[in-house]
Coordinates of N, CA and C in Angstrom, one line a residue:
X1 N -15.6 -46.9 -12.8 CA -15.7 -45.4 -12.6 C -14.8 -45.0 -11.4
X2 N -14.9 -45.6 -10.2 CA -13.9 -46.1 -9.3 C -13.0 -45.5 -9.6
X3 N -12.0 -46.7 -10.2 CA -10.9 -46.8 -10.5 C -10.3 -45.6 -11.3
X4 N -11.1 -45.1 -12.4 CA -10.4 -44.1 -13.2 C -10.3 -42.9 -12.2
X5 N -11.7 -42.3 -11.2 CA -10.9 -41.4 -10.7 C -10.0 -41.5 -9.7
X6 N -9.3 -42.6 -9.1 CA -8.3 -42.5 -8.3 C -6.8 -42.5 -9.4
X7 N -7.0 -43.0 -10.6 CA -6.4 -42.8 -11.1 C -6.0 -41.3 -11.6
X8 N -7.0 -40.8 -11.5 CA -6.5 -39.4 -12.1 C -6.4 -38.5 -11.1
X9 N -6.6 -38.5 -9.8 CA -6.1 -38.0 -8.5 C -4.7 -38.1 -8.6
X10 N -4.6 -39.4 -8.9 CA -2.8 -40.2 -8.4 C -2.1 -38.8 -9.3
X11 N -2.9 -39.1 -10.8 CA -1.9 -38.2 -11.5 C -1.4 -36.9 -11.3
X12 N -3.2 -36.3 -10.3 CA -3.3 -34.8 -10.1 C -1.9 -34.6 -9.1
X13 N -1.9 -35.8 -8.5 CA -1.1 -35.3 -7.1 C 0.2 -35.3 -7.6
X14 N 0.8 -36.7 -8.5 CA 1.9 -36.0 -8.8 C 2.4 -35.4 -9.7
X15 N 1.7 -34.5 -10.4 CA 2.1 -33.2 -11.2 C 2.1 -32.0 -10.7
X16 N 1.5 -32.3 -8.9 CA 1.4 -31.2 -8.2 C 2.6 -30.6 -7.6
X17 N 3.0 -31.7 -6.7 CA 4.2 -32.0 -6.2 C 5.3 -31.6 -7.2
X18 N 5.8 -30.8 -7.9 CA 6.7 -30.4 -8.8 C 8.0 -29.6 -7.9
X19 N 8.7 -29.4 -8.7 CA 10.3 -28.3 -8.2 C 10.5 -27.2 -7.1
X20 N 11.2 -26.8 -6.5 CA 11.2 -25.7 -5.7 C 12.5 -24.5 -5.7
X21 N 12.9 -23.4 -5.5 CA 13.2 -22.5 -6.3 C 15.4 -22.5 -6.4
X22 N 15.5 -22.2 -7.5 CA 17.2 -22.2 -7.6 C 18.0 -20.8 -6.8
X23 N 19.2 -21.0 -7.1 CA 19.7 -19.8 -6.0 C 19.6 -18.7 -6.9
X24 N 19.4 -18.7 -8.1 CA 19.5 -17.6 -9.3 C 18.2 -17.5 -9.9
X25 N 17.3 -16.5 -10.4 CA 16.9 -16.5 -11.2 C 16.8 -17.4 -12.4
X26 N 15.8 -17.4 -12.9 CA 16.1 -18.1 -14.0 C 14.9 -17.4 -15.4
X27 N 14.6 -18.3 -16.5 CA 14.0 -17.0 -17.7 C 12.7 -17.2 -17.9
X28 N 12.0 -18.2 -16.5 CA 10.6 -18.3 -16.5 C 10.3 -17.1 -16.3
X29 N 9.0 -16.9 -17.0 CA 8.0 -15.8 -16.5 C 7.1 -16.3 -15.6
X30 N 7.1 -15.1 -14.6 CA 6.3 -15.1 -13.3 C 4.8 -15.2 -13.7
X31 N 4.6 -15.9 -12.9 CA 2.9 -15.8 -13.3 C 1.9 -15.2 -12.3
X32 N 0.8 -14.7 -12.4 CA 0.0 -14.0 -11.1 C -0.8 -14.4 -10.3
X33 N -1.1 -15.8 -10.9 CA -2.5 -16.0 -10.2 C -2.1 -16.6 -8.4
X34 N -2.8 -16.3 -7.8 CA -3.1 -16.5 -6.3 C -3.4 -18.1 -5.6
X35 N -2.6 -19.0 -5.0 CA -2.9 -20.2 -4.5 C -4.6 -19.6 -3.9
X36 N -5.1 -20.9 -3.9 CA -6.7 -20.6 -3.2 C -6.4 -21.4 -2.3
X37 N -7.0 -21.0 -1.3 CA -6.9 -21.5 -0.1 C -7.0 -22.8 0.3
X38 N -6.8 -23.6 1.4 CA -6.7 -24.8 0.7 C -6.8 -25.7 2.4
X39 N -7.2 -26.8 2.4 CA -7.0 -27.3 4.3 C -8.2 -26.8 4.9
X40 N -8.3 -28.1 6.2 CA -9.6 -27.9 6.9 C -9.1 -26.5 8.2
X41 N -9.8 -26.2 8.8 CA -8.9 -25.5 9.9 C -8.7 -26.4 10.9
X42 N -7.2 -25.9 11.5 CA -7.0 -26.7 12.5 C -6.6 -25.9 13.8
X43 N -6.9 -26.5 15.2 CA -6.3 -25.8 15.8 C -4.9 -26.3 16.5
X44 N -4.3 -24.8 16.3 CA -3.2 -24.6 16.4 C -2.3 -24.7 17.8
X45 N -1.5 -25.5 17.8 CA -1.0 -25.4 19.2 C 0.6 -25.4 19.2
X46 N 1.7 -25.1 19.9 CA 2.8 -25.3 20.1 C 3.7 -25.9 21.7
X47 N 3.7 -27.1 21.5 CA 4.3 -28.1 22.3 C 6.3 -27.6 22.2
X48 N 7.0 -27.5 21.3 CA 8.2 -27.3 21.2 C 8.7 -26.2 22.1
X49 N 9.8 -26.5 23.3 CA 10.3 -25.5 24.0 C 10.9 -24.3 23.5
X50 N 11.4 -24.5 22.2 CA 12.4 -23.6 21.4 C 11.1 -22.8 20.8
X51 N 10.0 -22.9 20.8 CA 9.2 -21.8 20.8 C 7.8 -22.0 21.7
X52 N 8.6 -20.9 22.6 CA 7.3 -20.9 24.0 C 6.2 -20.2 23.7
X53 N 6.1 -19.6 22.1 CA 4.6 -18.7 22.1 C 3.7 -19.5 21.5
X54 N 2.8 -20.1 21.8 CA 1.8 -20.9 21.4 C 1.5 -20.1 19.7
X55 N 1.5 -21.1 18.9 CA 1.2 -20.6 17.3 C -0.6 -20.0 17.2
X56 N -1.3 -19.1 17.4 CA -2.7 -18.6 17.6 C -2.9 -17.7 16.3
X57 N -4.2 -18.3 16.1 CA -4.6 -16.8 15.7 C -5.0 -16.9 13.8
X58 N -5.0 -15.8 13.4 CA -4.9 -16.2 11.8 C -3.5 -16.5 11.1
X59 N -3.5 -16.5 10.1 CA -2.0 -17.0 9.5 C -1.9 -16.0 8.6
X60 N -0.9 -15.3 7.7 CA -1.0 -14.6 6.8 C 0.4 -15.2 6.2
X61 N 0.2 -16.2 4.3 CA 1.7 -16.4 4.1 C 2.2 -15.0 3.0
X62 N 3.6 -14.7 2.8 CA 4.0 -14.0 1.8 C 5.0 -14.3 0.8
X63 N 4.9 -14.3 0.1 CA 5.8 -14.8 -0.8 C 6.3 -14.0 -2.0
X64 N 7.4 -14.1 -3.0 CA 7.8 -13.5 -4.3 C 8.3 -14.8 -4.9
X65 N 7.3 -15.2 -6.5 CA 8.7 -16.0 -6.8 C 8.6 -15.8 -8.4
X66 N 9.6 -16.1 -8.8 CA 10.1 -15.7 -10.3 C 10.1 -16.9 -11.1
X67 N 10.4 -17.8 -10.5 CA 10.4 -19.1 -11.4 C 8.8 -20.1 -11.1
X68 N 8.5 -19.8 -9.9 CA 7.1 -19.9 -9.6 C 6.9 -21.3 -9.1
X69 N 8.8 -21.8 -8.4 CA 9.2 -22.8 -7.6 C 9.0 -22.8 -6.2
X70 N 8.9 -21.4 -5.4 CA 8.3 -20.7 -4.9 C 6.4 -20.8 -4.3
X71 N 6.3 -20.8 -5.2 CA 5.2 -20.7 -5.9 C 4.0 -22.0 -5.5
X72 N 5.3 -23.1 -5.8 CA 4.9 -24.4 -6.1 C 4.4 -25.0 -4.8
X73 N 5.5 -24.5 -3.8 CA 5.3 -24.4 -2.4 C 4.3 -23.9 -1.9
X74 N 4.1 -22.8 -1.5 CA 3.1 -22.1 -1.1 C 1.7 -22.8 -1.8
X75 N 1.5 -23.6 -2.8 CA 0.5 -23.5 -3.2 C -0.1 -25.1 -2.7
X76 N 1.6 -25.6 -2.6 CA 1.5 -27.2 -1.6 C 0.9 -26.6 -0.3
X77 N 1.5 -25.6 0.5 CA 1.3 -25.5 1.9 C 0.0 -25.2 2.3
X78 N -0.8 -24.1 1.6 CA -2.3 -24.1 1.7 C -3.0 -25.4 1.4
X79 N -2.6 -26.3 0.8 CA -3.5 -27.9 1.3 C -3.4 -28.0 2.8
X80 N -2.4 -27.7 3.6 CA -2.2 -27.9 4.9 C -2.6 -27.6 5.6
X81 N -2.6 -25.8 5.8 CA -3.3 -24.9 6.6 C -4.0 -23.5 5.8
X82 N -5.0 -23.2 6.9 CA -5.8 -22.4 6.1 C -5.1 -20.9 6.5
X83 N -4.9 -20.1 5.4 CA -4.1 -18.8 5.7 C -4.4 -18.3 4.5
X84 N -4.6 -16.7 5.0 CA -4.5 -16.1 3.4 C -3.3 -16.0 2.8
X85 N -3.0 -15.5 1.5 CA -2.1 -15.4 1.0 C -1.5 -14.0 0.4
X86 N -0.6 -13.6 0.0 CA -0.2 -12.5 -0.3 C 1.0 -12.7 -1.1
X87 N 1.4 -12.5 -2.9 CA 2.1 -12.6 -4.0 C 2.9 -11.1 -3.8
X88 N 4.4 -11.0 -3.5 CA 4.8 -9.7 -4.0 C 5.0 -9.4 -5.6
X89 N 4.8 -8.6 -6.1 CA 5.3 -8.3 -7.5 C 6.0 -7.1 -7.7
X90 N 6.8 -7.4 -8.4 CA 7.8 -6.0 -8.8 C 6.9 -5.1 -9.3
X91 N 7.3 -3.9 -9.3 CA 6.7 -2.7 -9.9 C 6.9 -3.0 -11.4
X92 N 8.3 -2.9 -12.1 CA 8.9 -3.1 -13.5 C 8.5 -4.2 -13.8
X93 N 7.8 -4.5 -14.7 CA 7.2 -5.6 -15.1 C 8.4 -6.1 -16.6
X94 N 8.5 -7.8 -16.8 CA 9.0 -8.3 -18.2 C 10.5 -8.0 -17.5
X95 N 11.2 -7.8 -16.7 CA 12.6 -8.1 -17.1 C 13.1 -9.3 -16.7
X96 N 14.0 -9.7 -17.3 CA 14.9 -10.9 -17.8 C 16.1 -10.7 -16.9
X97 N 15.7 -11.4 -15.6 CA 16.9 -11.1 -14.2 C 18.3 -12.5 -15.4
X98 N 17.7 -13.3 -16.2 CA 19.2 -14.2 -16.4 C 19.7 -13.3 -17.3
X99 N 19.4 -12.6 -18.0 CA 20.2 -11.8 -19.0 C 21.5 -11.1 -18.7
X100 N 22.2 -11.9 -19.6 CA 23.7 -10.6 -18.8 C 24.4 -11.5 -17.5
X101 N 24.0 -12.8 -17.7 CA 24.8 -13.6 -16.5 C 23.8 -12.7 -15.1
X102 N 22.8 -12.7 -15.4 CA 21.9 -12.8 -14.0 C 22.3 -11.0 -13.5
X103 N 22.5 -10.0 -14.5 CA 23.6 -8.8 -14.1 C 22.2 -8.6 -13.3
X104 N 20.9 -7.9 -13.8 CA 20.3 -7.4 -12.9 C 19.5 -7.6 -11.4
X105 N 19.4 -8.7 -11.1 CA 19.0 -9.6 -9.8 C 20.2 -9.3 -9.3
X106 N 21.4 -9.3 -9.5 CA 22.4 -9.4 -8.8 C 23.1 -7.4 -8.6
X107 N 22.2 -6.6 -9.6 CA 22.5 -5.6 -9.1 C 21.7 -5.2 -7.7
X108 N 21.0 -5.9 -8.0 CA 19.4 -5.5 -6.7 C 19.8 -5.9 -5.3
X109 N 20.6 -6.6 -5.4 CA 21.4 -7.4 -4.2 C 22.1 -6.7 -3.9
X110 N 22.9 -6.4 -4.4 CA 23.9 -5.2 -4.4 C 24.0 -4.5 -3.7
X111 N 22.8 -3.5 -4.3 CA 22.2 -2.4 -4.0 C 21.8 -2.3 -2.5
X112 N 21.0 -3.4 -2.1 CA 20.2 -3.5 -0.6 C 21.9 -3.4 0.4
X113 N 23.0 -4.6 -0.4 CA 23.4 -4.4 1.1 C 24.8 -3.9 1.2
X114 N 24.6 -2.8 0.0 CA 25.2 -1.2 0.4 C 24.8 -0.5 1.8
X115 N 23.1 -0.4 1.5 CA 22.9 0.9 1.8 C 21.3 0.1 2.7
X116 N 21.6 -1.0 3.3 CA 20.3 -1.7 3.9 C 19.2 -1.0 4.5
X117 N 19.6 0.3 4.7 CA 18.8 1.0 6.0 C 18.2 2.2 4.8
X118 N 18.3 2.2 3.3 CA 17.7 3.5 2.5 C 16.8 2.8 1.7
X119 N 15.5 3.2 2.0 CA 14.7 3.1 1.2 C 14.7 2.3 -0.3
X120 N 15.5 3.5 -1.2 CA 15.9 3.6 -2.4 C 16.8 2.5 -2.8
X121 N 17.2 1.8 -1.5 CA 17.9 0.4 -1.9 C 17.1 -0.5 -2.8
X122 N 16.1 -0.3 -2.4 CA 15.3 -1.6 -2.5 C 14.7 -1.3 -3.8
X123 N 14.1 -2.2 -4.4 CA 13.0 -2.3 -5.9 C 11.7 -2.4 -5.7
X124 N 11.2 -1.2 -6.8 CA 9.7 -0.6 -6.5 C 8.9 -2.0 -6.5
X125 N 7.6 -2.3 -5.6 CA 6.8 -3.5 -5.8 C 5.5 -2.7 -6.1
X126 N 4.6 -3.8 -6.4 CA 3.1 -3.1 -6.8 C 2.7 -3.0 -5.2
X127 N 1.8 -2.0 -5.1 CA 1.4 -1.7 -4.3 C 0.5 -2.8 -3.5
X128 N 0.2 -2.9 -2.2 CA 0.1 -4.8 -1.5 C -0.5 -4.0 -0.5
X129 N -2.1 -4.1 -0.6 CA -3.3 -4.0 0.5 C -3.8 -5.1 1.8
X130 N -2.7 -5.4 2.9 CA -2.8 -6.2 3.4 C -2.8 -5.2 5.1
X131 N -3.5 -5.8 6.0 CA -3.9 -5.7 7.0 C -3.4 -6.4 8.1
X132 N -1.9 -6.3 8.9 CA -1.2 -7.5 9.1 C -1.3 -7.3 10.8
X133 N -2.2 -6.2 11.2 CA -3.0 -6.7 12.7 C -3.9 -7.5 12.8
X134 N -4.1 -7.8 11.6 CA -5.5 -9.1 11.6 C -4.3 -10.6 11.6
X135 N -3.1 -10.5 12.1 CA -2.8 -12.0 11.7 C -2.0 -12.2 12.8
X136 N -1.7 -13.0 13.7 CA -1.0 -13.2 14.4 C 0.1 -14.3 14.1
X137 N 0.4 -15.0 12.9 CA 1.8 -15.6 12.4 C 1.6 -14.7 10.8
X138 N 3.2 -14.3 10.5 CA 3.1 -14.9 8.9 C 4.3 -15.5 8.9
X139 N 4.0 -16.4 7.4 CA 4.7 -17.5 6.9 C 5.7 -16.4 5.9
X140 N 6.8 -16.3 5.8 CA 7.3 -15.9 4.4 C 8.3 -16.8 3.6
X141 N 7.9 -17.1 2.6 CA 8.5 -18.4 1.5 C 9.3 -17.1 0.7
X142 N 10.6 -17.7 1.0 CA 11.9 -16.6 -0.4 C 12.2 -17.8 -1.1
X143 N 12.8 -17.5 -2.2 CA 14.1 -17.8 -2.8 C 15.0 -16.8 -2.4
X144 N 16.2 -18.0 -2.6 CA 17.6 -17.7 -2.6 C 18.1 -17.0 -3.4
X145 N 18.7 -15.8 -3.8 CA 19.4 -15.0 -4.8 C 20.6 -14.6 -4.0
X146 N 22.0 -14.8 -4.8 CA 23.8 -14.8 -4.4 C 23.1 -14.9 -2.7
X147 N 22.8 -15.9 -2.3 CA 22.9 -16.0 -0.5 C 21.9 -15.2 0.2
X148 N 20.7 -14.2 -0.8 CA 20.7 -13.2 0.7 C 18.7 -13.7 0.2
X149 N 17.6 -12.9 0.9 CA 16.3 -13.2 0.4 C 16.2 -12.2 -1.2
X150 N 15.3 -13.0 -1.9 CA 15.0 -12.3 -3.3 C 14.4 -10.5 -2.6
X151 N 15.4 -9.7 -3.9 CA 15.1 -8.2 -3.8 C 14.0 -8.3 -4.0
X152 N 12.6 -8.3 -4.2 CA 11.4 -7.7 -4.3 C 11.1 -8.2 -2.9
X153 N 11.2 -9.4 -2.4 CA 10.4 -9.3 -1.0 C 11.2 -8.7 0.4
X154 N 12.4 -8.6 -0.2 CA 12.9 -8.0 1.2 C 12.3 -6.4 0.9
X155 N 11.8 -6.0 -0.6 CA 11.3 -4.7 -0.2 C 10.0 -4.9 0.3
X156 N 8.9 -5.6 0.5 CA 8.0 -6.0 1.1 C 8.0 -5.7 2.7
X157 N 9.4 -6.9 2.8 CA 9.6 -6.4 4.5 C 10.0 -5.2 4.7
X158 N 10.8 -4.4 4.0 CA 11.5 -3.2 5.0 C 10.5 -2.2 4.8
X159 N 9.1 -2.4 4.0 CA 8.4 -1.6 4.3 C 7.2 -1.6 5.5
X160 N 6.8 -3.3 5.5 CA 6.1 -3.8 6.4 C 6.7 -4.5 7.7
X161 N 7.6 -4.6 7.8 CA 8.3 -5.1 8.6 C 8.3 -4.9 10.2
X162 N 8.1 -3.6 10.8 CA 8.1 -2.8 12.1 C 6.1 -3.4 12.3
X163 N 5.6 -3.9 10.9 CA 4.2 -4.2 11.6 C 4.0 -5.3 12.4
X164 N 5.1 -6.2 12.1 CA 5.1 -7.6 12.2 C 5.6 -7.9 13.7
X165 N 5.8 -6.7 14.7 CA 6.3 -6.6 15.8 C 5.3 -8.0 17.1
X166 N 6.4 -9.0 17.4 CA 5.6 -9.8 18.5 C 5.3 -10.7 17.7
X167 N 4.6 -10.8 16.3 CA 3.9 -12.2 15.4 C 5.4 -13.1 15.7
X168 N 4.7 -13.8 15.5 CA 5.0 -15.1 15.1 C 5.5 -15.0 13.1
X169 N 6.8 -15.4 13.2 CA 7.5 -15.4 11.8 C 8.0 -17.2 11.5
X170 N 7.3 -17.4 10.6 CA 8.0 -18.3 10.2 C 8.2 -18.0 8.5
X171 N 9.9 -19.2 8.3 CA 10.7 -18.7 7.4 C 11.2 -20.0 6.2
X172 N 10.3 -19.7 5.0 CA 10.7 -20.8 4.2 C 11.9 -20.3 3.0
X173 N 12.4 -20.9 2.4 CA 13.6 -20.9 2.0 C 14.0 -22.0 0.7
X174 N 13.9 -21.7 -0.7 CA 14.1 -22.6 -1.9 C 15.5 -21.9 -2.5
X175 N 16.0 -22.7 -2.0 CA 17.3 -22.3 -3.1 C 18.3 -24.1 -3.6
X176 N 18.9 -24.0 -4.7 CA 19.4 -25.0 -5.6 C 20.4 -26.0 -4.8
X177 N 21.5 -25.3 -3.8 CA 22.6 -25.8 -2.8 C 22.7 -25.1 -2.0
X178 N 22.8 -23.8 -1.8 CA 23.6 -22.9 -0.9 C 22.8 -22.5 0.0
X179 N 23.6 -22.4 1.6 CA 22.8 -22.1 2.6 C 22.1 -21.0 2.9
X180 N 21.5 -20.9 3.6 CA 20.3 -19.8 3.8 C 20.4 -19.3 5.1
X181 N 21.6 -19.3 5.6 CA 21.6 -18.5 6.7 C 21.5 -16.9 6.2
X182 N 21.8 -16.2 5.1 CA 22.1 -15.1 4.4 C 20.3 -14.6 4.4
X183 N 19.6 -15.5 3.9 CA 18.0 -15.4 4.1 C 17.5 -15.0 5.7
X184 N 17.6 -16.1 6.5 CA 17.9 -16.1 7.3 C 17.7 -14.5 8.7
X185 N 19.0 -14.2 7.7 CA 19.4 -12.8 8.6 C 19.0 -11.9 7.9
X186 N 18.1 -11.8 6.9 CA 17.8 -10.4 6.4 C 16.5 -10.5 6.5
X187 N 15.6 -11.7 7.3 CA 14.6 -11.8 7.3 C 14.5 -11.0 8.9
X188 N 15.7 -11.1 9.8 CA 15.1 -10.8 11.6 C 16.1 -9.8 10.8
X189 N 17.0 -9.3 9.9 CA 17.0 -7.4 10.1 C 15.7 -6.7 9.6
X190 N 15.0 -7.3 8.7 CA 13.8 -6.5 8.5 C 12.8 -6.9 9.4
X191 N 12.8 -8.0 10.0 CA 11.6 -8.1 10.8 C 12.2 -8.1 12.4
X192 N 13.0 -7.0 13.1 CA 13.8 -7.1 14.5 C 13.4 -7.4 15.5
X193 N 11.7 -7.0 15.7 CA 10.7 -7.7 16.7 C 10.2 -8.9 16.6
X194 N 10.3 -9.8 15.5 CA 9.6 -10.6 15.0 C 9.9 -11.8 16.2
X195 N 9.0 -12.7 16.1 CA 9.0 -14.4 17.0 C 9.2 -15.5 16.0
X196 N 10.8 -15.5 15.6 CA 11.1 -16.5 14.7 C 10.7 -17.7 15.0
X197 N 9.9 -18.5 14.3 CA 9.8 -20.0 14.7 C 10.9 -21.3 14.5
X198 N 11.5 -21.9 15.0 CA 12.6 -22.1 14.5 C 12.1 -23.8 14.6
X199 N 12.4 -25.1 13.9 CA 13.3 -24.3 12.6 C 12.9 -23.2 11.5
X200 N 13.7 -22.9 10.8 CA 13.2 -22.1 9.1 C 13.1 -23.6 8.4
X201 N 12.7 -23.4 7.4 CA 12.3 -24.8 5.9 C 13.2 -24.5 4.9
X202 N 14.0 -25.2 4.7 CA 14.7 -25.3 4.0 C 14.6 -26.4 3.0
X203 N 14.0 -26.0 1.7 CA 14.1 -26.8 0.2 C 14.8 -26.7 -0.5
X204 N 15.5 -27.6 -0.8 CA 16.9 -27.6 -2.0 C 16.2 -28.3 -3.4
X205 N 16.7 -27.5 -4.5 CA 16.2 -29.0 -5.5 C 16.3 -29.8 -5.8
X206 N 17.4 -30.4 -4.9 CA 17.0 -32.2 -5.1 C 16.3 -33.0 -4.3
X207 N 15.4 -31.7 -3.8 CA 14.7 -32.9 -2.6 C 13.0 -32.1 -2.9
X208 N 13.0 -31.9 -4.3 CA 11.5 -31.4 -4.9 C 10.6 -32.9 -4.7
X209 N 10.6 -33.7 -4.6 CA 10.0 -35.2 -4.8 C 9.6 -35.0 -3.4
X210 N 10.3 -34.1 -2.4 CA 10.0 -34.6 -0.9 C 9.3 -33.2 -0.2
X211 N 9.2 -31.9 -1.3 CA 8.4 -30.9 -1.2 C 7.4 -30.8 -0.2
X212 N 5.8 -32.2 -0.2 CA 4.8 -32.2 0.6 C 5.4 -32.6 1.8
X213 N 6.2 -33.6 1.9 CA 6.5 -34.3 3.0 C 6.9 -33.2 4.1
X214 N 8.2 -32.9 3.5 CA 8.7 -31.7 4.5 C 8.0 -30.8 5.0
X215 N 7.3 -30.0 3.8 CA 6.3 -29.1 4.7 C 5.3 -29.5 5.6
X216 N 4.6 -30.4 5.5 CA 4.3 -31.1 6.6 C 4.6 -31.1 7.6
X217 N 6.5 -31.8 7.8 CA 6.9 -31.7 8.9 C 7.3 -30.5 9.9
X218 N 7.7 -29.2 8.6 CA 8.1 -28.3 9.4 C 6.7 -27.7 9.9
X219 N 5.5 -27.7 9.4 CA 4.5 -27.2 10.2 C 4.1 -28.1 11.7
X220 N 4.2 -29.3 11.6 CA 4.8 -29.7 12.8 C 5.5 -29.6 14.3
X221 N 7.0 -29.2 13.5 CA 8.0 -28.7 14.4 C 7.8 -27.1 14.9
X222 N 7.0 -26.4 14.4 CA 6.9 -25.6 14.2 C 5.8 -25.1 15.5
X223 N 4.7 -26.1 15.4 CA 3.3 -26.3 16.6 C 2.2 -25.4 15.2
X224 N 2.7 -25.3 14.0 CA 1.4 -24.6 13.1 C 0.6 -25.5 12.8
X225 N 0.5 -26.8 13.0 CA -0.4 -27.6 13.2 C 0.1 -28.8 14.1
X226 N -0.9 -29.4 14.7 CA -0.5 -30.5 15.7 C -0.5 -31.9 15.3

């Protein structure tokens, strides 16, 4: 009896450990359900000079993802640490960002960095009942879209973003090859007060096999856990 359930752990674990997000859309449908929470609590400490604010307090992560590689992440990282979570969703529900050679994801891009500082740049999300004086870090996990963070969560930040003043930001990042400096910088233009933790997490998909490992480490480097 033993035996079979470690055997079916082994299996649990590695079908868990799956993909992490491309630089484009792709024609998965999003799904809704919510990582549950996940990890003992730990306390939090930060040893690293490159960030002198000790990591305290609650965690709050946020995320958007479309392929739900994203997704996969965030749902790895709560085995780690205990934090609530928070899913952005577009307002327009069912569209097909690969249709048309990826035309509309890539109009939404567009759009933001015309006119970064209008509102109306950005794409409607459902409305997100979160309380972000109760959290002293959040985690935000993007994908990569043409280089910059996915349009639905940079509308997240440019609405929430002035709340986030002094937290602690840390900055995860799934895209296919291409770098994420472009993420990067649209995460400290929407969040200009923020206490970037450095490093950011960077997941490419060829190193989905090493998904757990890394986040691990960068919670580490990070001081989000010791």
């Amino acid at each position: 009896m033993k035996k079979l359930f470690y055997i079916l752990l082994a299996a649990g674990l590695f079908f868990g450990f799956t993909s992490c997000e491309d630089d484009k859309p792709v024609t998965d449908q999003p799904q809704t359900e919510t990582p549950e929470n996940g990890g003992e609590d730990d306390e939090n400490g930060n040893n690293d000079p490159e960030n002198p604010n000790p990591v305290e307090g609650d965690i709050l992560v946020v995320y958007y993802s479309f392929t739900n590689n994203t997704h996969t992440i965030v749902t790895d990282l709560l085995t780690q640490i205990d934090a609530d979570v928070v899913r952005v969703e577009p307002a327009e529900k069912g569209l097909d960002y690969a249709a048309n050679n990826y035309a509309i994801g890539s109009a939404l891009i567009a759009a933001i960095r015309e006119n970064p500082n209008d509102a109306s740049s950005y794409p409607a999300i459902d409305p997100v009942d979160v309380e972000l004086e109760n959290y002293a870090t959040v985690i935000v996990a993007a994908p990569l879209w043409w280089s910059n963070m996915a349009a639905p969560l940079q509308t997240f930040l440019f609405n929430h973003g002035s709340e986030m003043a002094g937290k602690n930001i840390g900055l995860i990042v799934s895209s296919a090859s291409s770098g994420i400096s472009g993420v990067e910088a649209d995460a400290k233009r929407l969040i200009p007060e923020g206490n970037f933790l450095t490093p950011s997490l960077w997941i490419r998909s060829s190193q989905t096999s090493n998904c757990h490992a890394m986040t691990a480490e960068w919670l580490k480097n990070t001081g989000l856990i010791e």
